PDB file of C-alpha atoms and ligand atoms in Angstrom:
ATOM      1  CA  MET A  27     -69.218   6.708-122.878  1.00 60.00           C
ATOM      2  CA  THR A  28     -65.982   7.830-124.523  1.00 63.00           C
ATOM      3  CA  ARG A  29     -64.156   5.139-126.357  1.00 64.00           C
ATOM      4  CA  LEU A  30     -60.433   5.735-126.725  1.00 64.00           C
ATOM      5  CA  THR A  31     -58.342   4.167-129.448  1.00 73.00           C
ATOM      6  CA  MET A  32     -55.804   1.481-128.588  1.00 77.00           C
ATOM      7  CA  LEU A  33     -52.698   1.361-130.772  1.00 81.00           C
ATOM      8  CA  ILE A  34     -50.676  -1.860-130.904  1.00 84.00           C
ATOM      9  CA  ASP A  35     -47.171  -2.022-132.230  1.00 87.00           C
ATOM     10  CA  VAL A  36     -46.810  -5.808-132.965  1.00 88.00           C
ATOM     11  CA  GLN A  37     -43.084  -5.381-133.643  1.00 89.00           C
ATOM     12  CA  ARG A  38     -42.722  -4.832-129.795  1.00 91.00           C
ATOM     13  CA  CYS A  39     -44.751  -7.822-128.677  1.00 93.00           C
ATOM     14  CA  ILE A  40     -42.648 -10.632-127.284  1.00 94.00           C
ATOM     15  CA  GLY A  41     -45.520 -13.030-126.688  1.00 95.00           C
ATOM     16  CA  CYS A  42     -45.284 -13.040-122.884  1.00 95.00           C
ATOM     17  CA  TRP A  43     -49.064 -13.267-122.197  1.00 95.00           C
ATOM     18  CA  SER A  44     -48.905 -10.635-119.358  1.00 95.00           C
ATOM     19  CA  CYS A  45     -51.718  -8.668-120.974  1.00 94.00           C
ATOM     20  CA  ASN A  46     -53.888 -11.762-121.074  1.00 95.00           C
ATOM     21  CA  ILE A  47     -53.214 -12.668-117.420  1.00 95.00           C
ATOM     22  CA  ALA A  48     -53.623  -9.056-116.198  1.00 96.00           C
ATOM     23  CA  CYS A  49     -57.007  -8.892-117.955  1.00 95.00           C
ATOM     24  CA  LYS A  50     -58.227 -12.028-116.294  1.00 96.00           C
ATOM     25  CA  GLN A  51     -57.005 -11.050-112.883  1.00 96.00           C
ATOM     26  CA  GLU A  52     -58.386  -7.488-112.983  1.00 95.00           C
ATOM     27  CA  ASN A  53     -61.694  -8.360-114.555  1.00 95.00           C
ATOM     28  CA  GLY A  54     -62.383 -11.789-112.960  1.00 96.00           C
ATOM     29  CA  VAL A  55     -62.490 -13.443-116.412  1.00 95.00           C
ATOM     30  CA  PRO A  56     -63.042 -17.274-116.057  1.00 94.00           C
ATOM     31  CA  PRO A  57     -60.263 -19.677-117.276  1.00 90.00           C
ATOM     32  CA  GLU A  58     -62.268 -20.840-120.269  1.00 94.00           C
ATOM     33  CA  VAL A  59     -62.934 -17.276-121.512  1.00 94.00           C
ATOM     34  CA  THR A  60     -60.428 -14.741-122.959  1.00 94.00           C
ATOM     35  CA  ARG A  61     -61.006 -11.094-123.816  1.00 94.00           C
ATOM     36  CA  ASN A  62     -57.413 -10.776-125.061  1.00 92.00           C
ATOM     37  CA  GLU A  63     -56.401 -13.312-127.754  1.00 93.00           C
ATOM     38  CA  LEU A  64     -52.739 -13.733-128.570  1.00 95.00           C
ATOM     39  CA  PHE A  65     -51.816 -15.340-131.840  1.00 96.00           C
ATOM     40  CA  PHE A  66     -48.502 -16.290-133.473  1.00 96.00           C
ATOM     41  CA  VAL A  67     -48.512 -15.460-137.191  1.00 96.00           C
ATOM     42  CA  GLY A  68     -46.139 -17.491-139.296  1.00 96.00           C
ATOM     43  CA  PRO A  69     -43.694 -18.956-139.745  1.00 96.00           C
ATOM     44  CA  PHE A  70     -42.751 -17.481-142.994  1.00 97.00           C
ATOM     45  CA  GLY A  71     -39.693 -18.328-145.132  1.00 97.00           C
ATOM     46  CA  GLU A  72     -37.421 -21.290-145.143  1.00 96.00           C
ATOM     47  CA  TYR A  73     -34.955 -22.527-142.554  1.00 95.00           C
ATOM     48  CA  PRO A  74     -32.658 -20.917-141.428  1.00 95.00           C
ATOM     49  CA  ASP A  75     -34.307 -17.640-142.605  1.00 97.00           C
ATOM     50  CA  VAL A  76     -37.697 -18.113-140.794  1.00 96.00           C
ATOM     51  CA  LYS A  77     -39.751 -15.234-139.449  1.00 95.00           C
ATOM     52  CA  GLY A  78     -43.037 -14.654-137.651  1.00 95.00           C
ATOM     53  CA  TYR A  79     -44.617 -12.320-135.139  1.00 95.00           C
ATOM     54  CA  PHE A  80     -47.067 -12.242-132.185  1.00 95.00           C
ATOM     55  CA  LEU A  81     -50.404 -10.580-132.737  1.00 93.00           C
ATOM     56  CA  PRO A  82     -52.184  -9.559-129.516  1.00 92.00           C
ATOM     57  CA  ARG A  83     -55.926  -8.795-129.979  1.00 91.00           C
ATOM     58  CA  PRO A  84     -57.412  -7.127-126.879  1.00 91.00           C
ATOM     59  CA  CYS A  85     -61.091  -6.393-126.868  1.00 89.00           C
ATOM     60  CA  MET A  86     -60.368  -2.575-126.317  1.00 84.00           C
ATOM     61  CA  HIS A  87     -63.496  -2.062-124.137  1.00 84.00           C
ATOM     62  CA  CYS A  88     -61.796  -0.861-120.914  1.00 86.00           C
ATOM     63  CA  GLU A  89     -61.265   2.817-120.312  1.00 81.00           C
ATOM     64  CA  ASP A  90     -58.480   1.973-117.885  1.00 84.00           C
ATOM     65  CA  ALA A  91     -57.195  -1.164-119.518  1.00 88.00           C
ATOM     66  CA  ALA A  92     -55.158  -3.682-117.443  1.00 92.00           C
ATOM     67  CA  CYS A  93     -53.800  -5.261-120.641  1.00 91.00           C
ATOM     68  CA  VAL A  94     -52.088  -1.953-121.621  1.00 88.00           C
ATOM     69  CA  LYS A  95     -50.636  -1.359-118.164  1.00 90.00           C
ATOM     70  CA  ALA A  96     -49.264  -5.009-117.857  1.00 91.00           C
ATOM     71  CA  CYS A  97     -47.227  -4.908-121.111  1.00 90.00           C
ATOM     72  CA  PRO A  98     -43.479  -4.900-120.376  1.00 89.00           C
ATOM     73  CA  THR A  99     -42.560  -3.613-123.851  1.00 86.00           C
ATOM     74  CA  GLY A 100     -45.052  -0.786-124.057  1.00 81.00           C
ATOM     75  CA  ARG A 101     -46.521  -2.238-127.290  1.00 78.00           C
ATOM     76  CA  ALA A 102     -49.953  -0.741-126.609  1.00 73.00           C
ATOM     77  CA  THR A 103     -50.902   2.797-125.896  1.00 73.00           C
ATOM     78  CA  ARG A 104     -54.207   4.677-125.738  1.00 71.00           C
ATOM     79  CA  THR A 105     -54.895   7.948-127.460  1.00 67.00           C
ATOM     80  CA  ALA A 106     -56.462  10.934-125.813  1.00 59.00           C
ATOM     81  CA  PRO A 107     -60.140  11.649-126.751  1.00 52.00           C
ATOM     82  CA  GLY A 108     -60.488  13.095-130.179  1.00 47.00           C
ATOM     83  CA  ARG A 109     -57.047  11.940-131.406  1.00 45.00           C
ATOM     84  CA  CYS A 110     -55.894   9.091-133.519  1.00 37.00           C
TER      85      CYS A 110
HETATM   86  S1  SF4 B  16     -59.521  -3.751-122.797  1.00 74.90           S
HETATM   87 FE1  SF4 B  16     -59.961  -4.588-120.724  1.00 74.90          FE
HETATM   88  S2  SF4 B  16     -61.275  -6.367-120.975  1.00 74.90           S
HETATM   89 FE2  SF4 B  16     -60.362  -5.882-122.952  1.00 74.90          FE
HETATM   90  S3  SF4 B  16     -58.579  -7.172-123.079  1.00 74.90           S
HETATM   91 FE3  SF4 B  16     -57.910  -5.237-122.233  1.00 74.90          FE
HETATM   92  S4  SF4 B  16     -58.073  -5.418-119.938  1.00 74.90           S
HETATM   93 FE4  SF4 B  16     -59.192  -7.134-120.967  1.00 74.90          FE
HETATM   94  S1  SF4 B  17     -48.728  -7.283-125.850  1.00 74.90           S
HETATM   95 FE1  SF4 B  17     -47.257  -6.948-124.329  1.00 74.90          FE
HETATM   96  S2  SF4 B  17     -48.018  -8.053-122.485  1.00 74.90           S
HETATM   97 FE2  SF4 B  17     -49.137  -8.793-124.363  1.00 74.90          FE
HETATM   98  S3  SF4 B  17     -47.982 -10.634-124.985  1.00 74.90           S
HETATM   99 FE3  SF4 B  17     -47.214  -8.883-126.189  1.00 74.90          FE
HETATM  100  S4  SF4 B  17     -45.478  -8.121-124.966  1.00 74.90           S
HETATM  101 FE4  SF4 B  17     -46.624  -9.441-123.626  1.00 74.90          FE
END
Protein backbone atom coordinates (compact mmCIF):
# COMPACT_ATOMS: atom_id res chain seq x y z
CA MET A 1 0.00 0.00 0.00
CA THR A 2 1.30 3.43 -0.93
CA ARG A 3 2.16 5.64 2.02
CA LEU A 4 2.03 9.36 1.33
CA THR A 5 3.97 11.90 3.33
CA MET A 6 2.12 14.28 5.64
CA LEU A 7 3.70 17.70 6.09
CA ILE A 8 2.74 19.76 9.14
CA ASP A 9 3.40 23.47 9.45
CA VAL A 10 3.31 23.97 13.22
CA GLN A 11 3.36 27.74 12.76
CA ARG A 12 -0.22 27.48 11.44
CA CYS A 13 -1.63 25.25 14.19
CA ILE A 14 -3.99 27.14 16.52
CA GLY A 15 -4.65 24.21 18.88
CA CYS A 16 -8.34 23.84 18.03
CA TRP A 17 -8.42 20.00 18.32
CA SER A 18 -10.54 19.65 15.13
CA CYS A 19 -8.09 17.10 13.71
CA ASN A 20 -8.37 14.95 16.83
CA ILE A 21 -12.18 15.08 16.87
CA ALA A 22 -12.48 14.37 13.12
CA CYS A 23 -10.18 11.37 13.48
CA LYS A 24 -12.27 9.95 16.33
CA GLN A 25 -15.53 10.54 14.49
CA GLU A 26 -14.44 9.15 11.12
CA ASN A 27 -12.57 6.16 12.48
CA GLY A 28 -14.67 5.25 15.52
CA VAL A 29 -11.77 5.80 17.91
CA PRO A 30 -12.86 5.24 21.56
CA PRO A 31 -12.68 8.18 24.03
CA GLU A 32 -9.74 6.71 25.94
CA VAL A 33 -7.64 6.29 22.78
CA THR A 34 -6.12 8.89 20.48
CA ARG A 35 -4.38 8.51 17.14
CA ASN A 36 -3.69 12.22 16.92
CA GLU A 37 -1.86 13.72 19.88
CA LEU A 38 -1.76 17.49 20.33
CA PHE A 39 0.91 19.00 22.56
CA PHE A 40 1.70 22.52 23.68
CA VAL A 41 5.44 23.13 23.61
CA GLY A 42 6.62 25.88 25.96
CA PRO A 43 6.28 28.35 27.41
CA PHE A 44 9.66 29.84 26.56
CA GLY A 45 11.02 33.20 27.72
CA GLU A 46 9.99 35.48 30.54
CA TYR A 47 6.85 37.50 31.03
CA PRO A 48 5.74 39.54 29.08
CA ASP A 49 7.82 38.06 26.24
CA VAL A 50 6.55 34.47 26.46
CA LYS A 51 6.21 32.16 23.48
CA GLY A 52 5.11 28.62 22.71
CA TYR A 53 3.53 26.56 19.94
CA PHE A 54 1.13 23.69 19.37
CA LEU A 55 2.54 20.44 18.04
CA PRO A 56 -0.03 18.12 16.41
CA ARG A 57 1.18 14.55 15.97
CA PRO A 58 -1.15 12.50 13.76
CA CYS A 59 -0.36 8.85 13.16
CA MET A 60 -0.18 9.43 9.36
CA HIS A 61 -1.66 6.03 8.51
CA CYS A 62 -4.78 7.05 6.54
CA GLU A 63 -4.59 7.46 2.80
CA ASP A 64 -7.63 9.77 3.02
CA ALA A 65 -6.94 11.40 6.37
CA ALA A 66 -9.84 13.03 8.23
CA CYS A 67 -7.36 14.94 10.39
CA VAL A 68 -5.96 16.71 7.31
CA LYS A 69 -9.38 17.60 5.92
CA ALA A 70 -10.66 18.94 9.28
CA CYS A 71 -7.88 21.50 9.84
CA PRO A 72 -9.22 25.06 9.46
CA THR A 73 -5.77 26.56 8.93
CA GLY A 74 -4.46 24.11 6.33
CA ARG A 75 -1.49 23.25 8.54
CA ALA A 76 -1.26 19.72 7.09
CA THR A 77 -0.96 18.61 3.50
CA ARG A 78 -0.16 15.33 1.82
CA THR A 79 2.33 14.91 -0.96
CA ALA A 80 1.67 13.02 -4.15
CA PRO A 81 3.32 9.58 -4.42
CA GLY A 82 7.03 9.80 -5.08
CA ARG A 83 7.37 13.42 -3.93
CA CYS A 84 8.59 14.90 -0.70
S1 LIG B 1 -4.01 9.70 9.71
FE1 LIG B 1 -6.10 8.90 10.04
S2 LIG B 1 -6.01 7.64 11.92
FE2 LIG B 1 -4.14 8.91 11.82
S3 LIG B 1 -4.60 10.72 13.03
FE3 LIG B 1 -5.12 11.22 10.90
S4 LIG B 1 -7.30 10.67 10.63
FE4 LIG B 1 -6.55 9.72 12.54
S1 LIG C 1 -3.55 20.87 13.29
FE1 LIG C 1 -5.25 22.08 12.51
S2 LIG C 1 -7.10 21.01 13.23
FE2 LIG C 1 -5.35 20.23 14.44
S3 LIG C 1 -5.32 21.50 16.30
FE3 LIG C 1 -3.93 22.47 14.80
S4 LIG C 1 -5.20 23.98 13.71
FE4 LIG C 1 -6.59 22.58 14.77
